[in-house]
Tab-separated table of N, CA and C in Angstrom:
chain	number	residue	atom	x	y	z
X	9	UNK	N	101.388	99.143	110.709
X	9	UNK	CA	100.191	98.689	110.032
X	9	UNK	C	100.014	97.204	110.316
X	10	UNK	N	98.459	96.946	110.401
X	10	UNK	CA	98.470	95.013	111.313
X	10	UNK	C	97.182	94.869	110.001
X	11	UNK	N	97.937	93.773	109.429
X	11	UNK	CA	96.530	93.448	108.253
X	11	UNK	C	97.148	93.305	106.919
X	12	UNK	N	95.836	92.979	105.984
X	12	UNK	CA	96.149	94.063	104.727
X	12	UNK	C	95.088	94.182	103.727
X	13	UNK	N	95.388	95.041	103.058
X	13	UNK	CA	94.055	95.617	102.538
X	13	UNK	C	93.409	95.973	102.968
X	14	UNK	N	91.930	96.516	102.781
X	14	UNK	CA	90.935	96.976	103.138
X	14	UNK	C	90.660	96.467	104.810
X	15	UNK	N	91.318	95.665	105.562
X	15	UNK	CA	91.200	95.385	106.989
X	15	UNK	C	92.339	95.674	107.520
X	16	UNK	N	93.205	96.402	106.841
X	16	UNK	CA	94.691	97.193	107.585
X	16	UNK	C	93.748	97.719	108.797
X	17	UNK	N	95.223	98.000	110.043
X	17	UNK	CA	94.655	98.698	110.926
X	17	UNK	C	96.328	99.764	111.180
X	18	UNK	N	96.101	100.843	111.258
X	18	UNK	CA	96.891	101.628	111.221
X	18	UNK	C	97.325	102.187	112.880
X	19	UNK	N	98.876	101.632	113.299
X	19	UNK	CA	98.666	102.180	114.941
X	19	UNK	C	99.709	103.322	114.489
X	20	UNK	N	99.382	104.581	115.239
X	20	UNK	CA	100.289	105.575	115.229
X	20	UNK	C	100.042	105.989	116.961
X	21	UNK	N	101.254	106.706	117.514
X	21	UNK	CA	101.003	107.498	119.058
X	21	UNK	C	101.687	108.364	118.760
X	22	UNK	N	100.684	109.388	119.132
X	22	UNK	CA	101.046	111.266	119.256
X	22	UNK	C	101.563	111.270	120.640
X	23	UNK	N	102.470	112.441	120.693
X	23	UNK	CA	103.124	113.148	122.163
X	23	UNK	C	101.895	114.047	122.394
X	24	UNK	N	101.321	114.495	121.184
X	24	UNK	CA	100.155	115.257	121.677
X	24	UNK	C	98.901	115.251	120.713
X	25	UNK	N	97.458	115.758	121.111
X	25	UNK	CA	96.376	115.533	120.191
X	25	UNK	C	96.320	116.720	119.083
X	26	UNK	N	96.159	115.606	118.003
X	26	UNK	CA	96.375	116.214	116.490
X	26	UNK	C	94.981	117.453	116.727
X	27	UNK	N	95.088	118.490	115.741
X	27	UNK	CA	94.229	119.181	115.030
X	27	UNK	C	93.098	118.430	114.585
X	28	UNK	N	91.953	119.230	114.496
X	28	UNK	CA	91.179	118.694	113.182
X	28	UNK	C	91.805	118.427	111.771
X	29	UNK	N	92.472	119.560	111.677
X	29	UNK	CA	93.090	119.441	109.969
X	29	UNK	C	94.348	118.484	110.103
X	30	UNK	N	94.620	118.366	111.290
X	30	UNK	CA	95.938	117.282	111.632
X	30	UNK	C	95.364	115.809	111.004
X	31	UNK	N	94.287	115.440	111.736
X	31	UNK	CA	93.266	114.648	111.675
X	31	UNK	C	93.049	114.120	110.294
X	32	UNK	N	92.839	115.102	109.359
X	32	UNK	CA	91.876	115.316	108.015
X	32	UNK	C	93.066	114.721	107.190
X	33	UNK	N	94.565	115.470	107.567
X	33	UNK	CA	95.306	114.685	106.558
X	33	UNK	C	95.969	113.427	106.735
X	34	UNK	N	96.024	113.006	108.306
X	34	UNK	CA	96.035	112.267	108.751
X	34	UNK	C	95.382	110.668	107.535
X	35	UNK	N	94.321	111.265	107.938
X	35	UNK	CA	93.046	109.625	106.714
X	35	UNK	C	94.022	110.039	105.633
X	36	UNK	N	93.802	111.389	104.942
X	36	UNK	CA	94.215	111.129	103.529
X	36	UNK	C	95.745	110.377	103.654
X	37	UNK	N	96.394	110.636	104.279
X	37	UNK	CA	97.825	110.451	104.277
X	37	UNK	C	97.622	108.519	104.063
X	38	UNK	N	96.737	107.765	105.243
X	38	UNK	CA	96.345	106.821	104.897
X	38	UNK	C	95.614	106.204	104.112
X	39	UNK	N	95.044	106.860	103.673
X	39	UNK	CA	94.974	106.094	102.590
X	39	UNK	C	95.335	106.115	101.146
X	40	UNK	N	96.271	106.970	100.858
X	40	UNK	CA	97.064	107.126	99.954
X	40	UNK	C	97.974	106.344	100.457
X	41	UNK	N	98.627	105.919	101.437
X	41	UNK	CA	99.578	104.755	101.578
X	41	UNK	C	98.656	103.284	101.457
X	42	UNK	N	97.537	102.839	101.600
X	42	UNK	CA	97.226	101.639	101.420
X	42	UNK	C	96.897	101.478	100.261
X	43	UNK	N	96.445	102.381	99.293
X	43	UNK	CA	96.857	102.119	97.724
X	43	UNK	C	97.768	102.237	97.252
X	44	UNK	N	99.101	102.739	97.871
X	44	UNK	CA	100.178	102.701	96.616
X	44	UNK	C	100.741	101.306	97.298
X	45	UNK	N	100.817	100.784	98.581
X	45	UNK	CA	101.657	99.358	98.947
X	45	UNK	C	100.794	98.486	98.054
X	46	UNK	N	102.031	98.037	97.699
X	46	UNK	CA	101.400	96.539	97.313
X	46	UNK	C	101.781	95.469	98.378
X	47	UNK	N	101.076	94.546	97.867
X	47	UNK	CA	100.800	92.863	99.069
X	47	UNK	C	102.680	93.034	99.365
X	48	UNK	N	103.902	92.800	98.251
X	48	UNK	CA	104.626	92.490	98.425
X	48	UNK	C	105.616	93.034	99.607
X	49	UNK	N	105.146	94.361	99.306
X	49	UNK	CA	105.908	95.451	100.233
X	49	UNK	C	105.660	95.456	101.236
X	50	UNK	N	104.701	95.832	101.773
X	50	UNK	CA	103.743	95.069	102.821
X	50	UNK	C	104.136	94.002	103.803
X	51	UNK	N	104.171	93.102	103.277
X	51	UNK	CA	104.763	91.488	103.971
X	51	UNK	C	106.315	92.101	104.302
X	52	UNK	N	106.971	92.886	103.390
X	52	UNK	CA	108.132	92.796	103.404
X	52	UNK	C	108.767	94.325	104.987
X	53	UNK	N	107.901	94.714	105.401
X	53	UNK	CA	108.090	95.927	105.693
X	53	UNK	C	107.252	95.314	106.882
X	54	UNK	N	106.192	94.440	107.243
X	54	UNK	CA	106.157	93.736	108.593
X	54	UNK	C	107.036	93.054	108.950
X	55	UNK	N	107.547	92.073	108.172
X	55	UNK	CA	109.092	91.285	108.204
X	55	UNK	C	109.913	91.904	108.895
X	56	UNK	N	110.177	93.337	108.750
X	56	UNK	CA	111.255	94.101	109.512
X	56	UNK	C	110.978	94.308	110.452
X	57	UNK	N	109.555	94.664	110.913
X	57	UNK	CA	109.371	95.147	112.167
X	57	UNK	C	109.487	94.096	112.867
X	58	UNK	N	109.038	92.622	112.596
X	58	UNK	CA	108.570	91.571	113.508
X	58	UNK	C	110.175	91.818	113.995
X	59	UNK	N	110.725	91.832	113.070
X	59	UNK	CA	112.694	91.308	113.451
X	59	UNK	C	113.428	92.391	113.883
X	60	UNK	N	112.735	93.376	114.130
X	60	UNK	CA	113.646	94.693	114.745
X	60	UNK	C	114.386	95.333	114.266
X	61	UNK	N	114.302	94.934	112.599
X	61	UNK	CA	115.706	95.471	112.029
X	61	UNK	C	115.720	97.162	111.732
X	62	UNK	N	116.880	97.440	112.130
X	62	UNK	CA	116.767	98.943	111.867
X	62	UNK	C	117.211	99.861	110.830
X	63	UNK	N	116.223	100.585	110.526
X	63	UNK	CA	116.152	101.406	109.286
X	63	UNK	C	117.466	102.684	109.487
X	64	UNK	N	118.359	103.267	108.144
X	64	UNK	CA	119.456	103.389	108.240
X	64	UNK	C	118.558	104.922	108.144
């Protein structure tokens, strides 16, 4: 995710092209994650990526 809030931009890459209904839950899936992050989590969860750190 590059942003935040309402100007998030969400990158994901498929091995292959989603469904329509792939698609459909796809948004919902997003945007049920940009309302439950808050600012803090957010910052804190780009932090990792910028630094490579890896998730256990």
């Amino acid at each position: 995710m590059i942003g935040n809030g309402e100007d998030s931009l969400w990158a994901w890459q498929w091995n292959e092209e989603l469904s329509v209904s792939e698609e459909q839950q796809l948004e919902e899936l997003k945007e049920l994650l940009a309302e439950a992050l808050n600012p803090y989590v957010v910052a804190a969860i780009k932090k990792l990526w910028r630094n490579d750190v890896p998730s256990k």
